[in-house]
Short mmCIF file of C-alpha atoms and ligand atoms in Angstrom, two decimals:
data_model
loop_
_atom_site.label_atom_id
_atom_site.label_comp_id
_atom_site.label_asym_id
_atom_site.label_seq_id
_atom_site.Cartn_x
_atom_site.Cartn_y
_atom_site.Cartn_z
CA MET A 20 -50.85 3.43 -47.28
CA ASN A 21 -47.61 5.72 -47.44
CA ASP A 22 -49.17 9.09 -47.55
CA ALA A 23 -48.76 10.61 -44.03
CA ARG A 24 -51.72 12.91 -44.78
CA LEU A 25 -54.12 10.17 -44.93
CA MET A 26 -52.94 8.67 -41.68
CA GLN A 27 -54.30 9.21 -38.20
CA PRO A 28 -52.49 10.97 -35.63
CA GLU A 29 -51.68 7.77 -33.59
CA THR A 30 -50.08 6.36 -36.71
CA ARG A 31 -48.38 9.39 -37.77
CA LEU A 32 -47.01 9.86 -34.30
CA THR A 33 -45.18 6.46 -34.50
CA ARG A 34 -43.30 7.31 -37.86
CA THR A 35 -40.78 9.92 -37.40
CA GLU A 36 -37.68 8.80 -39.54
CA VAL A 37 -34.92 10.76 -41.43
CA PRO A 38 -33.85 9.88 -44.87
CA VAL A 39 -30.15 9.06 -45.47
CA LEU A 40 -28.38 12.52 -46.09
CA THR A 41 -25.95 13.28 -49.27
CA SER A 42 -23.82 15.62 -47.66
CA THR A 43 -21.40 14.91 -44.85
CA PRO A 44 -22.41 16.38 -41.12
CA LEU A 45 -19.01 17.61 -39.41
CA SER A 46 -20.11 15.78 -36.21
CA VAL A 47 -20.86 11.98 -36.15
CA PRO A 48 -24.50 11.74 -36.05
CA LEU A 49 -26.20 10.12 -33.03
CA TYR A 50 -28.04 7.07 -34.24
CA GLN A 51 -30.22 6.74 -31.01
CA THR A 52 -32.02 3.76 -32.53
CA SER A 53 -32.33 0.13 -31.43
CA GLY A 54 -33.03 -1.16 -34.83
CA PHE A 55 -33.10 -0.54 -38.63
CA ALA A 56 -35.87 -1.15 -41.09
CA PHE A 57 -35.54 -3.00 -44.38
CA ALA A 58 -36.97 -3.30 -47.72
CA ASP A 59 -34.97 -6.30 -48.56
CA LEU A 60 -35.29 -9.45 -46.50
CA ASP A 61 -31.90 -11.05 -47.43
CA ALA A 62 -30.15 -8.05 -46.48
CA PHE A 63 -31.73 -8.12 -43.18
CA ALA A 64 -30.96 -11.62 -42.67
CA ASP A 65 -27.12 -11.05 -43.90
CA GLY A 66 -26.77 -8.42 -41.40
CA MET A 67 -27.22 -10.59 -38.60
CA THR A 68 -24.56 -13.13 -39.57
CA ARG A 69 -21.51 -10.75 -39.94
CA PRO A 70 -20.25 -7.41 -38.21
CA ASP A 71 -20.00 -5.75 -42.00
CA GLY A 72 -23.33 -6.48 -43.27
CA ALA A 73 -26.16 -3.81 -43.18
CA PHE A 74 -26.93 -2.53 -39.61
CA VAL A 75 -30.05 -4.63 -38.29
CA TYR A 76 -29.95 -4.24 -34.50
CA THR A 77 -27.72 -2.13 -32.14
CA ARG A 78 -26.71 -4.87 -30.08
CA PHE A 79 -24.90 -6.28 -33.21
CA GLY A 80 -23.71 -3.15 -34.52
CA ASN A 81 -24.75 0.84 -35.03
CA PRO A 82 -23.21 3.43 -37.12
CA THR A 83 -22.40 5.95 -34.54
CA VAL A 84 -20.75 2.90 -32.49
CA ARG A 85 -18.95 2.12 -35.93
CA ALA A 86 -17.45 5.48 -36.14
CA LEU A 87 -16.10 5.10 -32.67
CA GLU A 88 -14.47 1.60 -33.54
CA ASP A 89 -13.06 2.69 -36.81
CA ALA A 90 -11.32 5.81 -35.04
CA VAL A 91 -9.55 3.76 -32.42
CA ALA A 92 -8.87 1.04 -34.72
CA SER A 93 -6.85 3.34 -36.75
CA LEU A 94 -5.40 5.02 -33.97
CA GLU A 95 -3.87 1.55 -32.81
CA GLY A 96 -3.08 0.19 -36.04
CA GLY A 97 -5.57 -2.37 -35.98
CA THR A 98 -7.98 -4.00 -38.89
CA ASN A 99 -10.95 -3.47 -36.62
CA ALA A 100 -12.36 -2.76 -33.41
CA LEU A 101 -15.34 -3.48 -30.96
CA ALA A 102 -16.75 -0.89 -28.78
CA THR A 103 -18.10 -2.07 -25.41
CA ALA A 104 -20.17 -0.83 -22.66
CA SER A 105 -17.09 -0.54 -20.35
CA GLY A 106 -13.41 -1.51 -20.24
CA MET A 107 -14.32 -4.75 -18.28
CA GLY A 108 -16.89 -5.48 -21.05
CA ALA A 109 -13.99 -5.45 -23.56
CA ILE A 110 -11.73 -7.46 -21.43
CA ASN A 111 -14.59 -10.02 -20.72
CA ALA A 112 -15.57 -10.44 -24.44
CA VAL A 113 -12.03 -10.86 -25.54
CA LEU A 114 -11.05 -13.58 -22.81
CA LEU A 115 -14.60 -15.44 -23.02
CA ALA A 116 -14.26 -15.70 -26.72
CA THR A 117 -10.85 -16.91 -26.54
CA LEU A 118 -10.41 -19.12 -23.56
CA GLY A 119 -12.22 -22.50 -22.48
CA SER A 120 -11.88 -24.52 -19.31
CA GLY A 121 -8.34 -25.92 -18.77
CA ASP A 122 -6.76 -23.21 -20.85
CA HIS A 123 -3.85 -21.38 -19.52
CA VAL A 124 -3.16 -17.68 -19.28
CA ILE A 125 0.35 -15.97 -18.60
CA ALA A 126 -0.49 -12.43 -16.93
CA GLN A 127 1.69 -9.79 -15.60
CA ARG A 128 1.30 -9.62 -11.60
CA ALA A 129 0.50 -5.87 -11.62
CA LEU A 130 -2.83 -5.92 -13.10
CA TYR A 131 -5.99 -3.80 -12.72
CA GLY A 132 -8.20 -4.96 -9.86
CA GLY A 133 -11.08 -5.94 -12.08
CA THR A 134 -8.95 -7.87 -14.55
CA LEU A 135 -7.40 -9.68 -11.60
CA ALA A 136 -10.80 -10.52 -9.96
CA LEU A 137 -11.76 -11.52 -13.32
CA LEU A 138 -9.06 -14.03 -14.00
CA ARG A 139 -9.44 -15.38 -10.18
CA ASP A 140 -13.11 -15.92 -11.01
CA LEU A 141 -12.32 -17.72 -14.33
CA ALA A 142 -9.87 -19.89 -12.38
CA GLU A 143 -12.27 -20.98 -9.82
CA ARG A 144 -15.35 -21.59 -11.73
CA TRP A 145 -13.98 -22.39 -15.29
CA GLY A 146 -10.90 -24.15 -14.46
CA VAL A 147 -8.85 -21.63 -16.42
CA GLU A 148 -5.12 -21.72 -15.00
CA VAL A 149 -3.26 -18.61 -14.74
CA THR A 150 0.47 -17.96 -14.16
CA TYR A 151 1.62 -14.61 -12.92
CA VAL A 152 5.01 -13.24 -14.14
CA ASP A 153 6.76 -10.07 -13.35
CA GLY A 154 7.11 -9.05 -16.71
CA HIS A 155 10.65 -7.73 -17.16
CA ASP A 156 12.21 -11.03 -17.95
CA PRO A 157 11.26 -13.13 -21.48
CA ASP A 158 12.69 -16.24 -19.95
CA GLU A 159 10.28 -16.19 -17.11
CA VAL A 160 7.27 -16.17 -19.56
CA ARG A 161 9.18 -18.80 -22.00
CA ALA A 162 9.43 -21.03 -18.52
CA ALA A 163 5.60 -20.48 -17.94
CA LEU A 164 4.30 -21.45 -21.54
CA ARG A 165 2.57 -24.95 -21.57
CA PRO A 166 0.90 -26.57 -24.31
CA ARG A 167 -2.55 -24.91 -23.47
CA THR A 168 -1.28 -21.42 -23.06
CA LYS A 169 -3.91 -19.57 -24.99
CA VAL A 170 -3.23 -15.75 -23.91
CA LEU A 171 -0.16 -13.51 -22.70
CA TYR A 172 -1.81 -10.73 -20.80
CA LEU A 173 0.03 -7.64 -20.21
CA GLU A 174 -0.82 -3.58 -19.43
CA THR A 175 1.44 -1.04 -20.91
CA ILE A 176 1.83 1.01 -17.75
CA ALA A 177 0.42 -0.87 -14.82
CA ASN A 178 -1.90 0.85 -11.90
CA PRO A 179 -0.65 2.21 -9.59
CA THR A 180 2.91 1.55 -9.48
CA GLY A 181 3.73 2.41 -13.14
CA HIS A 182 5.22 -0.98 -13.86
CA VAL A 183 6.02 -1.26 -17.49
CA SER A 184 6.33 -5.01 -18.84
CA ASP A 185 8.81 -5.39 -21.68
CA LEU A 186 6.26 -6.08 -24.25
CA PRO A 187 8.48 -6.37 -27.36
CA ALA A 188 10.53 -9.23 -25.65
CA LEU A 189 7.81 -11.00 -24.02
CA SER A 190 5.58 -11.04 -26.89
CA ALA A 191 8.57 -12.52 -28.80
CA ALA A 192 9.11 -15.16 -26.38
CA VAL A 193 5.46 -16.83 -26.91
CA ARG A 194 4.05 -19.15 -29.72
CA ASP A 195 2.37 -17.61 -32.72
CA ASP A 196 -0.78 -19.30 -31.28
CA VAL A 197 -0.77 -17.61 -28.09
CA LEU A 198 -2.83 -14.56 -28.11
CA VAL A 199 -0.87 -11.31 -26.91
CA VAL A 200 -3.39 -9.07 -25.28
CA VAL A 201 -2.45 -5.68 -23.96
CA ASP A 202 -4.48 -3.27 -21.82
CA ASN A 203 -3.43 0.18 -23.19
CA THR A 204 -5.78 2.21 -21.04
CA PHE A 205 -3.13 4.12 -19.17
CA ALA A 206 -0.85 4.93 -22.02
CA SER A 207 -3.57 5.75 -24.77
CA PRO A 208 -2.67 5.05 -28.50
CA LEU A 209 -0.61 8.37 -28.27
CA LEU A 210 2.02 7.09 -26.06
CA CYS A 211 2.16 3.37 -27.33
CA ARG A 212 0.59 1.46 -29.88
CA PRO A 213 1.11 -2.01 -28.59
CA MET A 214 0.55 -3.86 -32.23
CA GLU A 215 3.83 -2.23 -33.22
CA HIS A 216 5.65 -4.20 -30.63
CA GLY A 217 3.89 -7.71 -31.10
CA ALA A 218 0.29 -7.26 -29.55
CA ASP A 219 -2.71 -9.30 -31.38
CA VAL A 220 -5.31 -7.52 -29.27
CA VAL A 221 -5.45 -4.28 -27.36
CA VAL A 222 -7.91 -3.07 -25.00
CA HIS A 223 -9.06 0.19 -23.51
CA SER A 224 -11.41 1.57 -20.80
CA THR A 225 -12.39 4.46 -22.75
CA THR A 226 -14.05 5.75 -19.72
CA LYS A 227 -10.52 7.21 -18.83
CA TYR A 228 -8.11 9.07 -21.58
CA LEU A 229 -10.14 8.32 -24.66
CA GLY A 230 -13.49 9.62 -23.43
CA GLY A 231 -11.42 12.26 -21.21
CA HIS A 232 -14.41 14.09 -19.29
CA SER A 233 -15.53 11.84 -16.54
CA ASP A 234 -18.94 11.60 -18.31
CA VAL A 235 -18.98 8.34 -20.04
CA THR A 236 -18.38 4.77 -19.37
CA GLY A 237 -17.17 2.48 -22.05
CA GLY A 238 -14.62 0.08 -23.42
CA VAL A 239 -13.07 -1.00 -26.89
CA ALA A 240 -11.10 -4.11 -28.09
CA VAL A 241 -8.83 -3.40 -31.45
CA PHE A 242 -7.56 -6.41 -33.18
CA ALA A 243 -4.80 -6.85 -35.59
CA GLU A 244 -6.40 -9.64 -37.58
CA GLU A 245 -10.06 -9.65 -38.96
CA ASP A 246 -10.74 -13.36 -38.03
CA ARG A 247 -10.26 -12.82 -34.30
CA TYR A 248 -12.34 -9.69 -34.57
CA ARG A 249 -15.09 -11.80 -36.24
CA ALA A 250 -14.92 -14.23 -33.35
CA VAL A 251 -14.98 -11.86 -30.83
CA TRP A 252 -17.92 -9.93 -32.51
CA ARG A 253 -19.88 -13.15 -32.58
CA HIS A 254 -19.38 -13.69 -28.88
CA SER A 255 -20.09 -9.92 -28.04
CA VAL A 256 -23.68 -10.22 -29.53
CA GLU A 257 -24.31 -13.26 -27.01
CA LEU A 258 -22.67 -11.60 -24.24
CA GLY A 259 -24.62 -8.24 -24.95
CA VAL A 260 -21.74 -5.85 -23.95
CA THR A 261 -22.48 -3.55 -26.88
CA PRO A 262 -22.46 0.15 -25.78
CA ASP A 263 -25.42 2.55 -26.06
CA PRO A 264 -25.11 4.80 -29.12
CA PHE A 265 -24.88 8.32 -26.99
CA ALA A 266 -22.05 6.70 -24.95
CA ALA A 267 -20.18 5.99 -28.15
CA TRP A 268 -21.28 9.48 -29.33
CA LEU A 269 -19.69 11.22 -26.13
CA THR A 270 -16.50 9.21 -26.62
CA ILE A 271 -16.03 10.23 -30.32
CA ARG A 272 -16.28 14.02 -29.07
CA GLY A 273 -13.55 13.42 -26.42
CA LEU A 274 -11.42 11.78 -28.89
CA ARG A 275 -11.33 15.27 -30.90
CA THR A 276 -9.03 16.60 -28.33
CA LEU A 277 -7.34 13.44 -27.09
CA ALA A 278 -3.83 14.69 -28.36
CA LEU A 279 -3.93 18.06 -26.74
CA ARG A 280 -5.17 16.67 -23.55
CA VAL A 281 -2.56 13.91 -23.34
CA ARG A 282 0.25 16.10 -23.89
CA LYS A 283 -0.90 18.67 -21.27
CA HIS A 284 -1.83 15.58 -18.70
CA GLU A 285 1.84 14.51 -19.48
CA GLU A 286 3.68 18.01 -18.94
CA ASN A 287 1.69 18.65 -15.62
CA ALA A 288 2.62 14.90 -14.54
CA ALA A 289 6.28 15.28 -15.23
CA VAL A 290 6.52 18.53 -12.98
CA LEU A 291 4.27 16.85 -10.20
CA ALA A 292 6.40 13.72 -10.13
CA ARG A 293 9.80 15.53 -9.91
CA ARG A 294 8.36 18.07 -7.23
CA LEU A 295 6.88 15.18 -4.97
CA ALA A 296 10.16 13.11 -5.54
CA SER A 297 12.07 15.77 -3.72
CA HIS A 298 9.33 16.64 -1.03
CA PRO A 299 10.18 15.54 2.55
CA ALA A 300 7.17 13.89 3.32
CA VAL A 301 7.04 11.43 0.09
CA ARG A 302 9.11 8.25 0.55
CA VAL A 303 8.99 7.37 -3.43
CA VAL A 304 7.67 8.36 -6.72
CA HIS A 305 6.51 5.60 -8.85
CA TRP A 306 6.19 7.57 -12.25
CA PRO A 307 8.14 5.46 -14.93
CA GLY A 308 9.38 8.85 -16.33
CA LEU A 309 11.85 9.12 -13.23
CA ASP A 310 15.20 7.38 -13.91
CA THR A 311 14.95 5.61 -10.28
CA HIS A 312 12.04 3.90 -11.42
CA PRO A 313 12.75 0.16 -12.14
CA SER A 314 10.52 0.24 -15.36
CA HIS A 315 12.44 3.59 -16.85
CA ALA A 316 14.75 1.81 -18.99
CA VAL A 317 12.21 -0.45 -20.44
CA ALA A 318 9.52 2.38 -20.92
CA THR A 319 12.15 4.51 -22.68
CA ARG A 320 12.44 1.78 -25.27
CA PHE A 321 8.86 1.74 -26.53
CA LEU A 322 6.82 4.55 -24.98
CA ASP A 323 6.41 8.05 -26.44
CA GLY A 324 5.43 9.29 -22.85
CA PHE A 325 5.23 8.09 -19.40
CA GLY A 326 1.48 8.39 -18.69
CA SER A 327 0.13 10.75 -16.41
CA ALA A 328 -1.63 8.64 -13.42
CA PHE A 329 1.05 7.16 -11.16
CA SER A 330 1.38 6.71 -7.23
CA PHE A 331 3.95 7.87 -4.30
CA ASP A 332 4.41 6.55 -1.13
CA LEU A 333 3.86 8.41 2.34
CA ALA A 334 4.97 6.96 5.40
CA ASP A 335 2.08 5.06 6.51
CA ALA A 336 -1.70 4.38 6.26
CA ASP A 337 -2.69 7.35 8.34
CA ALA A 338 -0.60 9.67 6.53
CA GLY A 339 -2.25 8.27 3.46
CA ARG A 340 -5.67 8.86 4.64
CA ARG A 341 -4.97 12.34 5.96
CA PHE A 342 -3.61 13.31 2.71
CA VAL A 343 -6.54 12.27 0.31
CA THR A 344 -9.01 13.81 2.53
CA GLY A 345 -6.83 16.94 3.01
CA VAL A 346 -6.66 17.93 -0.59
CA GLU A 347 -9.13 20.41 -1.78
CA LEU A 348 -8.74 21.48 -5.48
CA VAL A 349 -7.47 17.87 -5.98
CA ARG A 350 -10.75 15.57 -5.56
CA LEU A 351 -10.84 12.14 -3.73
CA ALA A 352 -12.65 9.96 -6.69
CA PRO A 353 -12.36 6.78 -8.40
CA SER A 354 -11.26 6.64 -12.20
CA LEU A 355 -8.71 8.71 -13.82
CA GLY A 356 -7.66 10.49 -17.50
CA GLY A 357 -10.41 13.23 -16.97
CA THR A 358 -9.65 16.73 -17.12
CA GLU A 359 -9.51 17.16 -13.51
CA THR A 360 -6.76 15.90 -10.98
CA LEU A 361 -8.10 12.95 -8.63
CA VAL A 362 -6.61 10.91 -5.82
CA LEU A 363 -7.36 7.79 -4.22
CA HIS A 364 -5.92 5.68 -1.59
CA PRO A 365 -5.72 2.05 -3.39
CA ALA A 366 -5.20 -0.02 -0.23
CA SER A 367 -8.58 1.03 0.96
CA THR A 368 -10.52 1.41 -2.29
CA SER A 369 -9.29 0.29 -5.68
CA HIS A 370 -7.41 -2.89 -4.28
CA ARG A 371 -9.32 -3.70 -1.27
CA GLN A 372 -10.16 -7.01 -2.43
CA LEU A 373 -6.38 -7.79 -2.38
CA ASP A 374 -5.05 -9.67 0.93
CA GLU A 375 -1.47 -8.44 2.37
CA GLU A 376 0.56 -10.53 0.00
CA GLN A 377 -1.23 -9.61 -3.05
CA LEU A 378 -1.06 -5.98 -2.07
CA THR A 379 2.86 -6.19 -1.54
CA ALA A 380 2.86 -8.06 -5.05
CA SER A 381 1.25 -5.06 -6.65
CA GLY A 382 3.48 -2.39 -4.85
CA ILE A 383 0.95 -0.94 -2.80
CA THR A 384 1.44 0.13 0.79
CA GLY A 385 -0.85 1.75 3.41
CA GLY A 386 0.85 4.85 2.50
CA THR A 387 0.52 4.34 -1.30
CA ILE A 388 -1.39 7.29 -2.99
CA ARG A 389 -2.60 7.14 -6.63
CA LEU A 390 -2.72 10.50 -8.57
CA SER A 391 -4.39 10.95 -11.83
CA VAL A 392 -2.92 14.21 -13.12
CA GLY A 393 -5.52 16.70 -14.84
CA ILE A 394 -4.96 19.34 -17.25
CA GLU A 395 -5.29 22.28 -14.73
CA ASP A 396 -2.78 25.16 -13.99
CA VAL A 397 -0.03 22.85 -12.49
CA ASP A 398 1.21 25.55 -10.02
CA ASP A 399 -2.37 25.50 -8.67
CA LEU A 400 -2.47 21.69 -8.16
CA TRP A 401 1.06 21.98 -6.43
CA GLN A 402 -0.26 24.39 -4.03
CA ASP A 403 -3.03 22.22 -2.97
CA ILE A 404 -0.86 19.07 -2.56
CA ASP A 405 1.95 20.89 -0.84
CA ARG A 406 -0.62 22.20 1.64
CA ALA A 407 -2.10 18.70 2.17
CA LEU A 408 1.18 17.14 2.52
CA ARG A 409 2.24 19.73 5.36
CA ARG A 410 -0.86 19.01 7.25
C1 PLP B 507 -10.79 1.51 -15.53
C2 PLP B 507 -9.74 0.44 -15.94
C3 PLP B 507 -10.42 -0.78 -16.51
C4 PLP B 507 -11.72 -1.24 -16.42
O1 PLP B 507 -12.62 -0.19 -17.03
P1 PLP B 507 -14.08 0.20 -16.93
O2 PLP B 507 -14.59 0.93 -17.98
O3 PLP B 507 -14.41 0.82 -15.49
O4 PLP B 507 -14.95 -1.18 -16.87
C5 PLP B 507 -9.66 -1.72 -17.04
N1 PLP B 507 -8.07 -1.49 -17.04
C6 PLP B 507 -7.66 -0.50 -16.48
C7 PLP B 507 -6.29 -0.26 -16.72
C8 PLP B 507 -8.49 0.62 -16.19
O5 PLP B 507 -7.76 1.82 -15.73
#
């Protein structure tokens, strides 16, 4: 019984489907569906065993999500990508699919707080051993290598100090069987493509620059080799970290203006970093574009820009707290990479889990302010920042 006119309303109401189109929509359609219907049982069964079969169930894959994955894979120069519900979802999918108990990870010391917490948890509960390195010296990485080292984990530009590890030198210092994973969130693929410098896997929090409008949470892992992608895909299906199609759709829309946004973010950041550096209330500015920054020489070698989320230090915790509540146009909020300029006070928020020693190791003091520079008029921003600094 396929003729809708012969069906009762109760039946017809459950059957609103669209046919596959023969022309191409300019915007990626939102396939907001949890599953797909089949005429062919074998195609159905096959689609559940591999990521490149037919779409079966959105936890395994979805056309809108795939459009996002393909776009980011091509930007990063990878063979495949796996989109996830958050940046932490991407990091978990890669690490949990790769590591077993007793395995060893070498990671840079200045890491995103959530990643540090995950590594600590993997160490405590699963016996994964972690050695932290500074990130400028390949000999330090060579010395840290063990027979069971499986992952070298780096960030292109670290939060909030702007530390840049020497990715080309460090990735050349490890064995071929060590997976080089790079969190490229702060740079975006426009400022750095880590796979050109030895990375095997690149992860992003697409919540930040790729989405770019502070309206969606997401992540993505990009792979240089298809086999690794298939292994992580299989694990991601079990983890359940797949994004909702609408989140992928919003991220695709954000990507369309990524190049314009990144250029403007960068321009504004350069102006603000230089003005802050010569402001009497500011002790030091941690933007790797300044030639006084310890990572400046390394960053110049392989980045096409220095990023637009960075930090600067005021005299003490009191000054820090007063500043973040004194700005008005600039908002006190978590996250970064959106069109609007945001500040936060890492010691009391994003890095609150760290003890005094870890804070110092991450280069954070009570007076440290993290700034995510937006795309507003830079003089409007400076007026607000300068007024708050004078208070
Ligand atoms: C925000 C962020 C993450 C985590 O991403 P979520 O989308 O919040 O899960 C990971 N790494 C870096 C560098 C980040 O800035």
